[in-house]
mmCIF file of C-alpha atoms in Angstrom:
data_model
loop_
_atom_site.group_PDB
_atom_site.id
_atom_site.type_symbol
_atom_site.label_atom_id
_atom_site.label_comp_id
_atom_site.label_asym_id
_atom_site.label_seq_id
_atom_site.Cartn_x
_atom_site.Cartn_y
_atom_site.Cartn_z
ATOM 1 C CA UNK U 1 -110.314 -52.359 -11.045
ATOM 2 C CA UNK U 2 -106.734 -52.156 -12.651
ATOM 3 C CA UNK U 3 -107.268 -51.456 -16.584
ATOM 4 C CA UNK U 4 -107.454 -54.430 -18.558
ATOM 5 C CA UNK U 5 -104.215 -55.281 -20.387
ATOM 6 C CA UNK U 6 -102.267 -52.946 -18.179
ATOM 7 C CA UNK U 7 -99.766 -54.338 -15.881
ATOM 8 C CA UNK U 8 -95.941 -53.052 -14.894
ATOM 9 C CA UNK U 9 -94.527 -54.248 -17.580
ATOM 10 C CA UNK U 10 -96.603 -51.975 -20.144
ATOM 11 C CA UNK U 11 -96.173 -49.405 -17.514
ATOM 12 C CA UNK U 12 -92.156 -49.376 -17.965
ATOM 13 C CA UNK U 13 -92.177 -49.673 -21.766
ATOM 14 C CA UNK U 14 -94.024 -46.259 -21.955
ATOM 15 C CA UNK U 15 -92.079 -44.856 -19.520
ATOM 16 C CA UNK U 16 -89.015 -45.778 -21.609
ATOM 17 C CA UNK U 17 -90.450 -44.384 -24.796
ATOM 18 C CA UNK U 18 -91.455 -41.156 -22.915
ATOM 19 C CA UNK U 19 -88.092 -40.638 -21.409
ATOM 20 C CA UNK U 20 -86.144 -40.902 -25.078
ATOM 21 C CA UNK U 21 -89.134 -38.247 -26.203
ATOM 22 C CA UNK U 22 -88.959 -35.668 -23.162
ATOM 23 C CA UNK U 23 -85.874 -36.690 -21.207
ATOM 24 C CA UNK U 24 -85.925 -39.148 -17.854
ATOM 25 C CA UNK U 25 -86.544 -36.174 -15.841
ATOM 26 C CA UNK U 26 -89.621 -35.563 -17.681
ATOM 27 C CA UNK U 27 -91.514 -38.694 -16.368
ATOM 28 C CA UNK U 28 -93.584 -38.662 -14.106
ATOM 29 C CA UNK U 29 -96.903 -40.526 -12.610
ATOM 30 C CA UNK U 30 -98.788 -37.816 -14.098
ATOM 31 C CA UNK U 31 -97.521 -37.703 -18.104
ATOM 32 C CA UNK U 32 -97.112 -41.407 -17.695
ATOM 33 C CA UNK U 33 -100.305 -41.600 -16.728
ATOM 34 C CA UNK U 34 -101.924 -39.773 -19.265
ATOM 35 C CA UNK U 35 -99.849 -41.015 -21.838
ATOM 36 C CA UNK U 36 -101.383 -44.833 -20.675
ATOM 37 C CA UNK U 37 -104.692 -42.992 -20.603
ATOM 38 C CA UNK U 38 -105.511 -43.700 -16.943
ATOM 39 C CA UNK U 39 -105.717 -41.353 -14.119
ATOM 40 C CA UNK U 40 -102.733 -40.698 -12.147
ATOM 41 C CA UNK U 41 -104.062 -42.501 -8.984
ATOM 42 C CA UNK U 42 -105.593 -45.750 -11.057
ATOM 43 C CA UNK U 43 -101.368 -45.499 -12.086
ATOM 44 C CA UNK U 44 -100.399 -46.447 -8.551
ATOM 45 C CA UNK U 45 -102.478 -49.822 -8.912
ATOM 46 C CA UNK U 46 -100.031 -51.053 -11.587
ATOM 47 C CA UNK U 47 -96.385 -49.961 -10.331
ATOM 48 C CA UNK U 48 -95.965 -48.084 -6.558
ATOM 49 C CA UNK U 49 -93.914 -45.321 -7.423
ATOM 50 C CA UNK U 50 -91.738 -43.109 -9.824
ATOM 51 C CA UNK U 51 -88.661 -44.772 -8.608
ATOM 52 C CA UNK U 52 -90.022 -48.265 -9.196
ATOM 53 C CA UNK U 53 -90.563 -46.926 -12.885
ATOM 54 C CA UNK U 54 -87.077 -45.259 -13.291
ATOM 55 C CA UNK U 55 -85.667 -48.314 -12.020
ATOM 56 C CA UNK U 56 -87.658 -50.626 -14.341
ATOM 57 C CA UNK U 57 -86.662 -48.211 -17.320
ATOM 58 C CA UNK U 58 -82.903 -48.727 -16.115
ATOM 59 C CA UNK U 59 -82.949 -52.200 -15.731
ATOM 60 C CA UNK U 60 -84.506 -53.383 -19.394
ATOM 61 C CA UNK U 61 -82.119 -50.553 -20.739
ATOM 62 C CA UNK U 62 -78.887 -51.942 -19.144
ATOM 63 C CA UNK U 63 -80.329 -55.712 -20.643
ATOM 64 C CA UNK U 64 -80.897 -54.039 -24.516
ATOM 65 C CA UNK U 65 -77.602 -52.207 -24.323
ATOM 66 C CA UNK U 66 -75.831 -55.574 -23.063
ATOM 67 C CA UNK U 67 -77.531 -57.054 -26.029
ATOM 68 C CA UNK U 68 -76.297 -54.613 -28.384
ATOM 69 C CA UNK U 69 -72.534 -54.714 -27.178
ATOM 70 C CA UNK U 70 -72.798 -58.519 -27.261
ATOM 71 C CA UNK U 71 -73.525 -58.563 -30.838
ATOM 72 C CA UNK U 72 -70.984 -55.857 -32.043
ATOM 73 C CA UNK U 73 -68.226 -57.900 -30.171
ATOM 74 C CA UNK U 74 -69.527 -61.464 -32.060
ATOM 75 C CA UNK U 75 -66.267 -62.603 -33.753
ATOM 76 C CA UNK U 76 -63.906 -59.864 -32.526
ATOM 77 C CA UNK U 77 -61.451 -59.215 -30.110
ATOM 78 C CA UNK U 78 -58.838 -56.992 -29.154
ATOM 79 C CA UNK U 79 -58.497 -54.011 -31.279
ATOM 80 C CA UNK U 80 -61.431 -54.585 -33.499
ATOM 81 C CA UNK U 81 -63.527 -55.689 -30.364
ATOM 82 C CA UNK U 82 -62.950 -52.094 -28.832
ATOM 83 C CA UNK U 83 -63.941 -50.411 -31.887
ATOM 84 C CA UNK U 84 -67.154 -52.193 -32.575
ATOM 85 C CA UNK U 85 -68.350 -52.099 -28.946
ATOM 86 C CA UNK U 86 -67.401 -48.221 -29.028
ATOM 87 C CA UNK U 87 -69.593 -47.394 -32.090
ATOM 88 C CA UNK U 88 -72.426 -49.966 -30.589
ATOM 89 C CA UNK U 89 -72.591 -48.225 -27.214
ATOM 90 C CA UNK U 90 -72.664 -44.869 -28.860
ATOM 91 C CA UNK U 91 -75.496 -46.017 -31.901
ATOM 92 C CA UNK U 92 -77.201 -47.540 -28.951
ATOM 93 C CA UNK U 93 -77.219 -44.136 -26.584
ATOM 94 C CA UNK U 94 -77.698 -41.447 -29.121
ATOM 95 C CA UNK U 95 -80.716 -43.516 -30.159
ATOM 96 C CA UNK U 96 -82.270 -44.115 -26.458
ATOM 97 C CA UNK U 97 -81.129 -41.335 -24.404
ATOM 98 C CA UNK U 98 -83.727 -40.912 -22.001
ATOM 99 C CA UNK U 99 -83.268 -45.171 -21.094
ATOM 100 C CA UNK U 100 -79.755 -44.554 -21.365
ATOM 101 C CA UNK U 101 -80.026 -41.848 -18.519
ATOM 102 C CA UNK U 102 -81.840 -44.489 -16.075
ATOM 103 C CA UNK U 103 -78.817 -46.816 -16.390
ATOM 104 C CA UNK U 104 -76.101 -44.576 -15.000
ATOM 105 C CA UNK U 105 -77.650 -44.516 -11.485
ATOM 106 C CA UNK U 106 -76.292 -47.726 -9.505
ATOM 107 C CA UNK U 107 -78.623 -50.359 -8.791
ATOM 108 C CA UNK U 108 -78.777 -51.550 -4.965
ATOM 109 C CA UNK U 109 -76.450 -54.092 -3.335
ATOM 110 C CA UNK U 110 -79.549 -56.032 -2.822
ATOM 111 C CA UNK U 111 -81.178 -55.388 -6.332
ATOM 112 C CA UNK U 112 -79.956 -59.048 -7.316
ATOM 113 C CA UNK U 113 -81.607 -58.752 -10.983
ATOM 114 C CA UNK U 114 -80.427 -55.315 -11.536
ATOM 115 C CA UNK U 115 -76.746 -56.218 -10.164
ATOM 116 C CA UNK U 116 -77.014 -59.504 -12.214
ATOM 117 C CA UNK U 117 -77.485 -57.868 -15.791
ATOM 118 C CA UNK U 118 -74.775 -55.113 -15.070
ATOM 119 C CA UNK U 119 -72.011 -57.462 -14.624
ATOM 120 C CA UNK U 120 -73.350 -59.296 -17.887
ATOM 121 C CA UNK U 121 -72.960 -55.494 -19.601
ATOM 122 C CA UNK U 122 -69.654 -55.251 -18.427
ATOM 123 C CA UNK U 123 -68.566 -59.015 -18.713
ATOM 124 C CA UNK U 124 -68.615 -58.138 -22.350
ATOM 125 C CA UNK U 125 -66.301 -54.578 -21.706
ATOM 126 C CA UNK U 126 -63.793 -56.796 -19.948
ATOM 127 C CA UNK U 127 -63.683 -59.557 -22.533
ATOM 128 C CA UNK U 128 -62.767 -57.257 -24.699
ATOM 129 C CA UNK U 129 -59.890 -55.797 -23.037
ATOM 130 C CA UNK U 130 -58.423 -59.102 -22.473
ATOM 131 C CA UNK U 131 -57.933 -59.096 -26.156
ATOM 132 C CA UNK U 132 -54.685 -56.697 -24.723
ATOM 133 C CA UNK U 133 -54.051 -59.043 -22.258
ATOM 134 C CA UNK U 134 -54.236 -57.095 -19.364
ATOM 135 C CA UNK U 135 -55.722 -58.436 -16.005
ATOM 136 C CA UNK U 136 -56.531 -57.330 -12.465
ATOM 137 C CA UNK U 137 -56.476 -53.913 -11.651
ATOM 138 C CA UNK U 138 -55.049 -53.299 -15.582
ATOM 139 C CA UNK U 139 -58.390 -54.488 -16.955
ATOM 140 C CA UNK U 140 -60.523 -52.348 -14.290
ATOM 141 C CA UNK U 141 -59.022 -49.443 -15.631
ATOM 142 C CA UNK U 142 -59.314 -50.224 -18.652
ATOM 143 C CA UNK U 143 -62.751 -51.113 -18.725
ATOM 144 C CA UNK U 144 -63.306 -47.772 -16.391
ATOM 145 C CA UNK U 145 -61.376 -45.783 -19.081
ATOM 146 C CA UNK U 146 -64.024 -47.328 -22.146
ATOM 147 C CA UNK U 147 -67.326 -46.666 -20.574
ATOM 148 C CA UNK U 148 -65.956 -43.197 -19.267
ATOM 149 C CA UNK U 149 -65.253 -42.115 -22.485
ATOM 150 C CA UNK U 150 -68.036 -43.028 -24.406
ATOM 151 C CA UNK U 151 -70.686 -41.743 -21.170
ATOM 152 C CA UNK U 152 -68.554 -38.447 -21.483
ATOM 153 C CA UNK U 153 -68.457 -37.755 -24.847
ATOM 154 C CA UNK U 154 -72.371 -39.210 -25.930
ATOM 155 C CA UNK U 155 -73.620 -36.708 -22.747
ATOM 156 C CA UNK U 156 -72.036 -33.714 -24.146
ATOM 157 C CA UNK U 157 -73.134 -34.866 -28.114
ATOM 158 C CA UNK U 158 -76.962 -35.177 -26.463
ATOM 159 C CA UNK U 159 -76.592 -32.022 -24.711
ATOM 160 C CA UNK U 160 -75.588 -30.169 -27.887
ATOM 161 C CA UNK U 161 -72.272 -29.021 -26.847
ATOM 162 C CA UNK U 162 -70.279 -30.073 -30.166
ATOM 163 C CA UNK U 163 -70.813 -26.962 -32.349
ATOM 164 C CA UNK U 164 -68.411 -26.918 -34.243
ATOM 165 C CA UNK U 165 -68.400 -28.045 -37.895
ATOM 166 C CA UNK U 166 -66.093 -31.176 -37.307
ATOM 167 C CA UNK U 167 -68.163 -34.428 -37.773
ATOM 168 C CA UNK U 168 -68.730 -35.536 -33.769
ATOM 169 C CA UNK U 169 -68.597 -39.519 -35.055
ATOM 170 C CA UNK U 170 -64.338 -38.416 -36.535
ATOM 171 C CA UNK U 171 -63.736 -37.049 -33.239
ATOM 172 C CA UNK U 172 -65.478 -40.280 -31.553
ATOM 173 C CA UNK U 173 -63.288 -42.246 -33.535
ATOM 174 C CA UNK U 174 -60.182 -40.528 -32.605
ATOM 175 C CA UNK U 175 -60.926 -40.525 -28.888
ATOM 176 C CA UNK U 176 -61.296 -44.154 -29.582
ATOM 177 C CA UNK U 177 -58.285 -44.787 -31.077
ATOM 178 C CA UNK U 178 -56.351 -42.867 -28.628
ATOM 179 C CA UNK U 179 -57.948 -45.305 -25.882
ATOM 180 C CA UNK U 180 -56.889 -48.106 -28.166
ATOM 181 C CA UNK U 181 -53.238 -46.731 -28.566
ATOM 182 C CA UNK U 182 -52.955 -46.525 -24.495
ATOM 183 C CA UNK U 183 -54.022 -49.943 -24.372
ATOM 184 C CA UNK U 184 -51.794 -51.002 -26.582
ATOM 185 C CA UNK U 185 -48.792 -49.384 -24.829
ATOM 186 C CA UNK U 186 -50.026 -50.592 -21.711
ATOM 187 C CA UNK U 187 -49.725 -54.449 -22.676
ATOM 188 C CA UNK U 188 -46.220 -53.858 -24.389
ATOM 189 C CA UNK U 189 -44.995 -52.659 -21.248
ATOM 190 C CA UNK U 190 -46.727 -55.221 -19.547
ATOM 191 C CA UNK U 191 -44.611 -57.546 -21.766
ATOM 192 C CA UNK U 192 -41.440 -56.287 -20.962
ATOM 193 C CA UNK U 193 -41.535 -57.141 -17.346
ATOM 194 C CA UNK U 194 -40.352 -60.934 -16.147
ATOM 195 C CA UNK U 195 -39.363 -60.678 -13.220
ATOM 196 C CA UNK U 196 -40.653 -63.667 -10.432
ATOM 197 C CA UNK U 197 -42.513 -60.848 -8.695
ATOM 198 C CA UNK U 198 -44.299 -59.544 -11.042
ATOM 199 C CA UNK U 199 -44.994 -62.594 -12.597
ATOM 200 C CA UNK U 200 -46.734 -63.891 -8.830
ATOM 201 C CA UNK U 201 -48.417 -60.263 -8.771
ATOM 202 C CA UNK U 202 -50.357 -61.336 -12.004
ATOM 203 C CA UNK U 203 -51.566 -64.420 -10.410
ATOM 204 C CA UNK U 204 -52.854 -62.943 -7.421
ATOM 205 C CA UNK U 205 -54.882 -60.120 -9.702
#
């Protein structure tokens, strides 16, 4: 019989705790397993694999960071938006970076859950773009150039590659404000152009 009280969901919230302690590569059946105190086969009665786990773990860390960016951007847009979702989605990784890990691997095209609360993560990216008001392909890149700057930098902090004595959050912030600078210059030139063309281009984006 399957242990009392144990069911997938306990199953993933230890696996998420023991990937921020020993990394996402260190879970397996068998730590998880004796971390739950069962034997690695009684395991397979509560969750059928290691991918089902990984994917759990990825899933309920894509919802908490969504969370997290959703509050920092409360009240905020534009400029200020940027910066506060910035220093959330680097708080929020540097404090969870084994569940952060499970998140970067894309969910299936039929995963409809795990699809679902992506788009809600990044809904909140692209609302705060449109603080610049750019649109269409603008905002993809945009939104591209965010999240690839903070997964960049926050691997290499957790990897221990910044050595040198200059604070890693001052050079955070200055990456940041370089983004925001770009984005700025973008939507001024965006301004600038009027023409009929353009102006049905923007439409069809």
């Amino acid at each position: 019989m399957p242990r009392a009280g144990l069911g997938l969901t306990a199953v993933i919230a230890a696996g998420a705790d023991l990937a921020d302690e020993v990394g996402l590569q260190g879970v397996t059946m068998g730590v998880l397993a004796e971390r739950l105190g069962v034997r690695t086969p009684s395991l397979y009665k509560h969750v059928e694999s290691l991918d089902a786990v990984q994917r759990g773990i990825g899933l309920q860390a894509t919802r908490d960071l969504g969370v997290a960016l959703a509050r920092a951007a409360v009240g905020r847009s534009g400029v200020d938006a940027v910066r506060a979702i910035a220093d959330a989605y680097r708080k929020w990784v540097l404090a969870h970076p084994g569940r952060y890990a499970a998140t970067v691997r894309a969910p299936g095209a039929d995963d409809e859950d795990y699809v679902a609360v992506g788009d809600e993560a990044v809904a909140i990216l692209y609302d705060a773009v449109a603080g610049f008001e750019l649109s269409g392909e603008r905002a993809v890149d945009a939104v591209r150039a965010l999240r690839s700057i903070v997964h960049g930098f926050v691997s290499l902090e957790i990897g221990g590659a910044f050595q040198l004595e200059r604070d890693a959050g001052d050079s955070y912030r200055f990456l940041v404000d370089t983004l925001i600078a770009g984005l700025q210059a973008e939507a001024a030139d965006a301004s600038k152009i009027t023409s009929p063309r353009s102006s049905r281009a923007k439409k069809r984006s």
